[in-house]
Every structure is written in C-alpha cells, then in structure tokens.
PDB file of C-alpha atoms in Angstrom:
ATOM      1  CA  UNK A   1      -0.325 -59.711  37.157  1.00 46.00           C
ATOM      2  CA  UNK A   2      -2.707 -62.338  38.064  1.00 46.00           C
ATOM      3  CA  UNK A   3      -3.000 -63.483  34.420  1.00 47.00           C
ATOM      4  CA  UNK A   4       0.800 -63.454  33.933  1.00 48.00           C
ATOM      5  CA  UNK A   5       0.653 -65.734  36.907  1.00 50.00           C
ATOM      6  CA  UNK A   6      -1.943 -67.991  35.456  1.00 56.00           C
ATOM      7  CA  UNK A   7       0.184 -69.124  32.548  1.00 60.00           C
ATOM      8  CA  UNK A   8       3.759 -69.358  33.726  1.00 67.00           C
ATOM      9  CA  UNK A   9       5.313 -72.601  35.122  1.00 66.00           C
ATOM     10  CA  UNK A  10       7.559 -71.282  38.075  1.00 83.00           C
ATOM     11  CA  UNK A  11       7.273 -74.552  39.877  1.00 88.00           C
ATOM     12  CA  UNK A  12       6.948 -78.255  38.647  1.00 89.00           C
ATOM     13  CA  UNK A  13       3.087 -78.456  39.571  1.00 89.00           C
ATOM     14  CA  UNK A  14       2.459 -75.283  37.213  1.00 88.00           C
ATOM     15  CA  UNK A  15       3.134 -77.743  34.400  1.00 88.00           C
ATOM     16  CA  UNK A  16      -0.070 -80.402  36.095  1.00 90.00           C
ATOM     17  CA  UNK A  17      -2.122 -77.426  36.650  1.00 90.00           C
ATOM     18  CA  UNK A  18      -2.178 -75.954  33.169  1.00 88.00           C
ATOM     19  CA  UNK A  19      -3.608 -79.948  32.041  1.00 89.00           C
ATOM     20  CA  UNK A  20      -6.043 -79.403  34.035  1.00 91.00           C
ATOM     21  CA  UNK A  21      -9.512 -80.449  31.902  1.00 92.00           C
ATOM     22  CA  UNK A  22      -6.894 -81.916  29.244  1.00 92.00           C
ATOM     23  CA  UNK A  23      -5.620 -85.807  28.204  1.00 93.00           C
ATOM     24  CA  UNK A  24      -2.677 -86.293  29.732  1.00 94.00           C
ATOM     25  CA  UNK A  25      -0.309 -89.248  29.823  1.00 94.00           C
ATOM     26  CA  UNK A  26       0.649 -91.004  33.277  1.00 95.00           C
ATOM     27  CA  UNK A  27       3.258 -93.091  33.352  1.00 95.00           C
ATOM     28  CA  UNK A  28       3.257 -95.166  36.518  1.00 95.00           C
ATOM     29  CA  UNK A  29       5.031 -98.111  38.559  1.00 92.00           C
ATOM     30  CA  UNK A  30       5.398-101.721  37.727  1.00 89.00           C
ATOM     31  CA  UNK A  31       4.970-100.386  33.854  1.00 91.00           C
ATOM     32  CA  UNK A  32       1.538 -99.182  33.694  1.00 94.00           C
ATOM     33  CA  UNK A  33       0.304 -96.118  31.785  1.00 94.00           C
ATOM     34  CA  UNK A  34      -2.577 -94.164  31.724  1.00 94.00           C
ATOM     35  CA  UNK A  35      -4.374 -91.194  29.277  1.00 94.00           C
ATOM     36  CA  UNK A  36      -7.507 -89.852  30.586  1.00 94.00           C
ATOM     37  CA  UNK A  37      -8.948 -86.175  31.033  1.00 94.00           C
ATOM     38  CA  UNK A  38      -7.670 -84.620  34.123  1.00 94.00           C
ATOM     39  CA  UNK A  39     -10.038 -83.765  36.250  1.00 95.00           C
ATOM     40  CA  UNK A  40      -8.234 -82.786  39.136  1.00 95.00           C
ATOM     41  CA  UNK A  41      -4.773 -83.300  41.411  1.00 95.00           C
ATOM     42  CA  UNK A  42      -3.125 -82.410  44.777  1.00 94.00           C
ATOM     43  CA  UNK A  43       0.361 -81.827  46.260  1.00 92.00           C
ATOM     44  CA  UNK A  44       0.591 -85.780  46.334  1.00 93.00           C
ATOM     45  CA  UNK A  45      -0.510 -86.406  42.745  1.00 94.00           C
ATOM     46  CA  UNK A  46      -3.364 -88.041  43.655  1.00 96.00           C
ATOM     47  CA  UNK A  47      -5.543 -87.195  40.272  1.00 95.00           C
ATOM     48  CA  UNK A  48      -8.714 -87.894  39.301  1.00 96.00           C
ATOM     49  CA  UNK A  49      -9.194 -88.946  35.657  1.00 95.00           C
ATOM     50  CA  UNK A  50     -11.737 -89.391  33.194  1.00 94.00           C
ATOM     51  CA  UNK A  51     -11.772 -91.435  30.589  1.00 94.00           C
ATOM     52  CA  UNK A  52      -9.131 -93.519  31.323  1.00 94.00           C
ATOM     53  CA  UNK A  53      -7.263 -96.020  29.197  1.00 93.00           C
ATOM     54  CA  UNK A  54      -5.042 -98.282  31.246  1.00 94.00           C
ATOM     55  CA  UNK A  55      -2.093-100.276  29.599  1.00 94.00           C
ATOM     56  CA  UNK A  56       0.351-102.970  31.167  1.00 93.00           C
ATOM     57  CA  UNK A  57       2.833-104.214  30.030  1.00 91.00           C
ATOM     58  CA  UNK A  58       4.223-107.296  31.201  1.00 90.00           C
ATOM     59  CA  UNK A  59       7.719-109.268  30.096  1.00 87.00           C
ATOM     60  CA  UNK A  60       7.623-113.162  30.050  1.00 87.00           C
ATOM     61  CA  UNK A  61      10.810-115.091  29.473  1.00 88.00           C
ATOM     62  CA  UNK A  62       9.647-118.155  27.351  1.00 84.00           C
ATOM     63  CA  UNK A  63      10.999-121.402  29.176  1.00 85.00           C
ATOM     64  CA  UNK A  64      13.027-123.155  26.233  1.00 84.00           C
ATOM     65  CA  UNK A  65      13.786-120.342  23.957  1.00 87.00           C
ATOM     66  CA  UNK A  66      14.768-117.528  26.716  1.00 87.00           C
ATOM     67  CA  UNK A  67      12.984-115.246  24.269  1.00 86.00           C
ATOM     68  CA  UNK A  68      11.445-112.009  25.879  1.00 85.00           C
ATOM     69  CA  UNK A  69       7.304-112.192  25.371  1.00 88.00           C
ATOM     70  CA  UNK A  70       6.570-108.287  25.655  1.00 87.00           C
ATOM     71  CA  UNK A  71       2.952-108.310  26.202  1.00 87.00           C
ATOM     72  CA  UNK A  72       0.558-105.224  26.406  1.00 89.00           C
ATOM     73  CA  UNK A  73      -2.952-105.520  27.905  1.00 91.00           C
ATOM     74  CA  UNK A  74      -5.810-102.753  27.903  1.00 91.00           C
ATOM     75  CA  UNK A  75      -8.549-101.908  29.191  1.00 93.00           C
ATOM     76  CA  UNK A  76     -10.925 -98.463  29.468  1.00 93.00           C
ATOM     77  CA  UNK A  77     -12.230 -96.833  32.940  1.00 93.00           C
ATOM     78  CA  UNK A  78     -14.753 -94.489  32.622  1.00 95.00           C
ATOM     79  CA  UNK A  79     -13.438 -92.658  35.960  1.00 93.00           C
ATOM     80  CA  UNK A  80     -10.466 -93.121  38.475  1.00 94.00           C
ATOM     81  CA  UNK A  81      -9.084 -91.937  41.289  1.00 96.00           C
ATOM     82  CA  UNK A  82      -5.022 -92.800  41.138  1.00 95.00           C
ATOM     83  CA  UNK A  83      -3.055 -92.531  44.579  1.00 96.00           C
ATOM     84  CA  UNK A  84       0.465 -89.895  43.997  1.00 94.00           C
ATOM     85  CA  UNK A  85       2.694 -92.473  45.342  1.00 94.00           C
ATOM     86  CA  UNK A  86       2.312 -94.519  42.271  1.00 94.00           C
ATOM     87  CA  UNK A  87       3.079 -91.810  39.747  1.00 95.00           C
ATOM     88  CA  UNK A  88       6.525 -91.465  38.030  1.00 96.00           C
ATOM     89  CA  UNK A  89       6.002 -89.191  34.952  1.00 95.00           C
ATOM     90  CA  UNK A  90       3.093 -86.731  34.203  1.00 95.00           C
ATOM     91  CA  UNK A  91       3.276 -85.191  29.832  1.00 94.00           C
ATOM     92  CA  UNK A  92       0.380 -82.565  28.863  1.00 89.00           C
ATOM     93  CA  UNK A  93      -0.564 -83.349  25.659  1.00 75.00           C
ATOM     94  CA  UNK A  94       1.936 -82.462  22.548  1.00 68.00           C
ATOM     95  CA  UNK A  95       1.472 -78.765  22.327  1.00 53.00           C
ATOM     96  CA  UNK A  96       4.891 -77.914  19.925  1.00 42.00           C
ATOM     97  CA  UNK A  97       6.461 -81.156  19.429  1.00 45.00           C
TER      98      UNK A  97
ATOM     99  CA  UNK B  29      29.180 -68.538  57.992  1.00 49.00           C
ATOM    100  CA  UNK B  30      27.884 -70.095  54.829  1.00 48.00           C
ATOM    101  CA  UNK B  31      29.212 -74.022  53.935  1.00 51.00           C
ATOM    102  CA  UNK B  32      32.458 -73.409  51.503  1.00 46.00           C
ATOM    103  CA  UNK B  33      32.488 -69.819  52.554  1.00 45.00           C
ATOM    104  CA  UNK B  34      32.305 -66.630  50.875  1.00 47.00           C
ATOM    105  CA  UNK B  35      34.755 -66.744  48.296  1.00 49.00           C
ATOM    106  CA  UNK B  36      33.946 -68.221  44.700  1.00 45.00           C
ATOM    107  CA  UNK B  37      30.355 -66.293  44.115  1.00 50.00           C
ATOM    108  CA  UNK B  38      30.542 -68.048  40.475  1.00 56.00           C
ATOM    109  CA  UNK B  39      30.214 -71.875  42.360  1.00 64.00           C
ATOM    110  CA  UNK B  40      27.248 -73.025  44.103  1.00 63.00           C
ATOM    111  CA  UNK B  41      27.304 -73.513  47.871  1.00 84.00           C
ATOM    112  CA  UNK B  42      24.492 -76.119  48.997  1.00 87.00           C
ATOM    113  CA  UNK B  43      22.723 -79.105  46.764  1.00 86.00           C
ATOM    114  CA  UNK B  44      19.926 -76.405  46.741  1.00 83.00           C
ATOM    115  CA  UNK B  45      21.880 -73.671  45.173  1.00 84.00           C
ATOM    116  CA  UNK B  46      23.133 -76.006  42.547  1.00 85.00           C
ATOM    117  CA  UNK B  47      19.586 -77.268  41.634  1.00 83.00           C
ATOM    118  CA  UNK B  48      18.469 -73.093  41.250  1.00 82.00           C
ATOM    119  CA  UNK B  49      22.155 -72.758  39.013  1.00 85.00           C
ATOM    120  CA  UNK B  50      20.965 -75.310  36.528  1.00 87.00           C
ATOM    121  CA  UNK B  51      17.404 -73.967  35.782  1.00 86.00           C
ATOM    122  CA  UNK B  52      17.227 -74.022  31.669  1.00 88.00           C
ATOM    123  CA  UNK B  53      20.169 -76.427  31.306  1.00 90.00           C
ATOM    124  CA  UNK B  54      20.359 -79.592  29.575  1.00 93.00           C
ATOM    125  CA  UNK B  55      20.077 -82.238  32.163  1.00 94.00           C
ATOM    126  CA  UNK B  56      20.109 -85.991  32.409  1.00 94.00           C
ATOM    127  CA  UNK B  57      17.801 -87.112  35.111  1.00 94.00           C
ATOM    128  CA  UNK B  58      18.028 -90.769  36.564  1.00 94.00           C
ATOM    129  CA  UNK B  59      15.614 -92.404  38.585  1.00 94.00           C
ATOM    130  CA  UNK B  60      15.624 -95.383  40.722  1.00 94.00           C
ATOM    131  CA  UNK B  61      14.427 -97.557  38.459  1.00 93.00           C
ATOM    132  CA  UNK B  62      17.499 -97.031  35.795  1.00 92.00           C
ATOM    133  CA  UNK B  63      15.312 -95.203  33.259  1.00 94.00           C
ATOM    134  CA  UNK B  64      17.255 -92.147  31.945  1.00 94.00           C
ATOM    135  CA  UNK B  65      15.553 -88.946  31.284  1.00 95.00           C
ATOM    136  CA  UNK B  66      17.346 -85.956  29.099  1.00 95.00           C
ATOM    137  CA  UNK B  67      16.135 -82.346  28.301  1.00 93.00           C
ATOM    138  CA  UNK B  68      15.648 -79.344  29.436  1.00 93.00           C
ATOM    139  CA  UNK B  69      15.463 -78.512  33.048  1.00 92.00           C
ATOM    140  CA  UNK B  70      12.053 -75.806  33.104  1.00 91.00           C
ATOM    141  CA  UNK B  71      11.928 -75.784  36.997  1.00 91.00           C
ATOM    142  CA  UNK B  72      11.804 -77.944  40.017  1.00 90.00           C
ATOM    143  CA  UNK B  73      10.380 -77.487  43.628  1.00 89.00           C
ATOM    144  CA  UNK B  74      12.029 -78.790  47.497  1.00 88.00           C
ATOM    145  CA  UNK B  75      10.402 -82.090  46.741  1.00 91.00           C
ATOM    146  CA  UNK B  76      12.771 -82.520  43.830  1.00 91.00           C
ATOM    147  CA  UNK B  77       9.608 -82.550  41.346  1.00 93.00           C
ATOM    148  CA  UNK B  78      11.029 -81.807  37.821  1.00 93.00           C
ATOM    149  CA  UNK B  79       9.268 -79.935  35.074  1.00 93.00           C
ATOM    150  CA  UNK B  80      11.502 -81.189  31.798  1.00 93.00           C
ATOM    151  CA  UNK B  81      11.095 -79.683  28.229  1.00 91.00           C
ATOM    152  CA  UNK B  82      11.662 -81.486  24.700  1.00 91.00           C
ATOM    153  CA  UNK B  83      12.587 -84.581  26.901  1.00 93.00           C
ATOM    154  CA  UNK B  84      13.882 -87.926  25.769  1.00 93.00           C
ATOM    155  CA  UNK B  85      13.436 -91.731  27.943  1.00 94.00           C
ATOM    156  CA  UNK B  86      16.110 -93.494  27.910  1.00 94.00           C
ATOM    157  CA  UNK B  87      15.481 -97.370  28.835  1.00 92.00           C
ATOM    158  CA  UNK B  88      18.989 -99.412  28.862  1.00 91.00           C
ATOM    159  CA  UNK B  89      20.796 -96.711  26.818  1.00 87.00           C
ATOM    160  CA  UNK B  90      17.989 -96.958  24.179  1.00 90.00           C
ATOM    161  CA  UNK B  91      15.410 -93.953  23.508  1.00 90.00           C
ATOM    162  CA  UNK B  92      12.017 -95.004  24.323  1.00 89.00           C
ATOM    163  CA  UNK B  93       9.621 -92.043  24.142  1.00 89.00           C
ATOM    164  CA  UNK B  94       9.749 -88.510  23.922  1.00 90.00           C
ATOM    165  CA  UNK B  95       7.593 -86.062  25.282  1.00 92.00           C
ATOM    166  CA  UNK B  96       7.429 -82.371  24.822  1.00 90.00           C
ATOM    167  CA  UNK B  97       6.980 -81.386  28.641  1.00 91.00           C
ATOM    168  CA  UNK B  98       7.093 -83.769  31.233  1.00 93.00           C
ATOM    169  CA  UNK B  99       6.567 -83.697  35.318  1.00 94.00           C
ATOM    170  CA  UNK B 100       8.587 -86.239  37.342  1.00 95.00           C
ATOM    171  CA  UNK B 101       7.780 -87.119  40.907  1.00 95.00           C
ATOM    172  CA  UNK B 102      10.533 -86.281  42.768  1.00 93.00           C
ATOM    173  CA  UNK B 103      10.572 -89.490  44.885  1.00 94.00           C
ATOM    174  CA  UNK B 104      11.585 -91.511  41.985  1.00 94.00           C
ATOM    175  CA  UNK B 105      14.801 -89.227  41.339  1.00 94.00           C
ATOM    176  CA  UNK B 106      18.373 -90.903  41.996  1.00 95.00           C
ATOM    177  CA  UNK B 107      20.277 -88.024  40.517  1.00 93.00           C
ATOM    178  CA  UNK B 108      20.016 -84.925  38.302  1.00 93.00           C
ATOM    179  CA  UNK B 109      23.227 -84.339  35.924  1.00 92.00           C
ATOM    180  CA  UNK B 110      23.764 -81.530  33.627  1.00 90.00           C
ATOM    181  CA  UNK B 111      24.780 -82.686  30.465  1.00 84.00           C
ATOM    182  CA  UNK B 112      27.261 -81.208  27.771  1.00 74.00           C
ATOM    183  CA  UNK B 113      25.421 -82.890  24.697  1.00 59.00           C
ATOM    184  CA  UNK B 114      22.674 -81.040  22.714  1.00 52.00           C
ATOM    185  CA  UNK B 115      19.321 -82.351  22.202  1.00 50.00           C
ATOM    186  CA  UNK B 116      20.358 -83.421  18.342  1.00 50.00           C
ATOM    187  CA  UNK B 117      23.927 -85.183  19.969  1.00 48.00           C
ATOM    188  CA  UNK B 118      22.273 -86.620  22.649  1.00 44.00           C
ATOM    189  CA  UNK B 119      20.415 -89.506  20.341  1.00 44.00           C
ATOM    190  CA  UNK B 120      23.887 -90.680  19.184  1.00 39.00           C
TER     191      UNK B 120
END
C-alpha cells in the first residue's frame, strides 16, 4: 500500500515530489526561468536547486522604430535556494511527451 | 441545510465541489498575469495548486510552450474553466 502511495499523484505536490533528485523547469515572476536538479521543496515551494541555469528575458521598445527588442540573458548557479512566493509553474522533465 | 439544497445530486453545490467534479477534465486555467494554460486537470489541493497533464501556454492567444505535466501555484490562479475543445482543437 505504501508503494502504491509512493507513485500516485493524489494532490498537486505529488507531482514536485516525484522530481525530487530530477531537472526540472521553474518558471517564475517578472519572466525568469530556471532548470536545475531538485534537491528539495516545502509546502511554500521554497526549493533548493542544483545546477541551476537562470534565464531572463527582458522586452525593450526601441525609441524610433517602436520595434519590440526580446532579449534573453543567462547565466549558471551552481546552487540556489528560490523563495515559493516567486514560483508560477513547476514541469518534471518530459517523461511521455 | 446544504447551499442550493438537496435536490439536483448531478450539480455541484460549493466552488469546492465543483473543483472535485472536474478532476480529469479538459480545463483552461488563467492566471493573473493573462497567460492561459489548457490540459488536463490531474488534481488540485485547498490552496488551488494545479497538477495539469499534456498542457499547452497560451501567451496573448498564441501557444508558447508545452509541457507534459505541470504544477501551478495556486496564488497565481484567476480562474479555472472547463473547456469543450480537445487537446488537437484546442491549437486552432
């Protein structure tokens, strides 16, 4: 029963609990995204991730042209600790799809 | 006494009950921010938290990502719809 328990999603935070140790995919306010190993979450979302690659993305209206700049910057963090409040959207890595 | 009584055991009573009705349902969830999300409803917990399956983003009508299961914070909901449309009409 246990086991059966283990692997089932009967509540949202089933689905962060089964990434545990995997990359996942953060998707966070004022367009920032993250994919790093989870290493480990609470009720808030508050996670702790490893190998983190950060990406903004930022929108600049050019002055004369009124032409959208979409610009994407990166960077790498070896470890961070991301506050729930921030989180919108948590995706396990592509098991099917 | 329960709110809207006891007759009609097919319709849902409170928000709550409606939210347990729609479990495995193609929904369209909005957030505050605009962004449109459509899929499958897996589960979702008194926060509003959403676990999604096979689910689309929709930014300004236009699909932006997809991603095979997703979590959603519930604080960022505005509303949860059920939706009509199948995965392969909802693109169009």
């Amino acid at each position: 029963m246990a086991t059966e328990e283990e692997s089932t999603v009967k509540e949202p935070l089933d689905l962060i609990r089964l990434s545990l140790d995997e990359r996942i995919y953060v998707k966070l306010r004022s367009d920032r995204e993250l994919r790093g190993k989870l290493h480990a979450y609470d009720q808030h979302l508050n996670m702790i991730l490893g190998d983190v690659e950060e990406s903004v993305t930022t929108v600049e209206i050019d002055d004369e042209t009124y032409e959208e700049i979409v610009r994407t910057s990166r960077r790498t963090v070896p470890f961070l600790f991301v506050r729930g409040d921030g989180v919108i959207l948590v995706s396990p890595p592509l098991r099917t799809v | 006494m329960s709110i809207g009584g006891e007759k009609g055991s097919a319709s849902t009573k409170t928000p709550a009950d409606f939210l347990k009705s729609i479990r495995g349902r193609p929904v369209v969830v909005k957030l505050n921010s605009g962004v449109d999300y459509r899929g499958i409803l897996a589960c979702l917990d008194g926060y509003m938290n959403i676990a999604m399956e096979q689910t689309e983003e929709y930014v300004n009508g236009q699909l932006k990502n997809k991603y095979g299961d997703a979590f959603i914070r519930g604080n960022n909901v505005l509303y949860i719809s059920t939706s009509k449309r199948t995965l392969a009409e909802g693109s169009s």
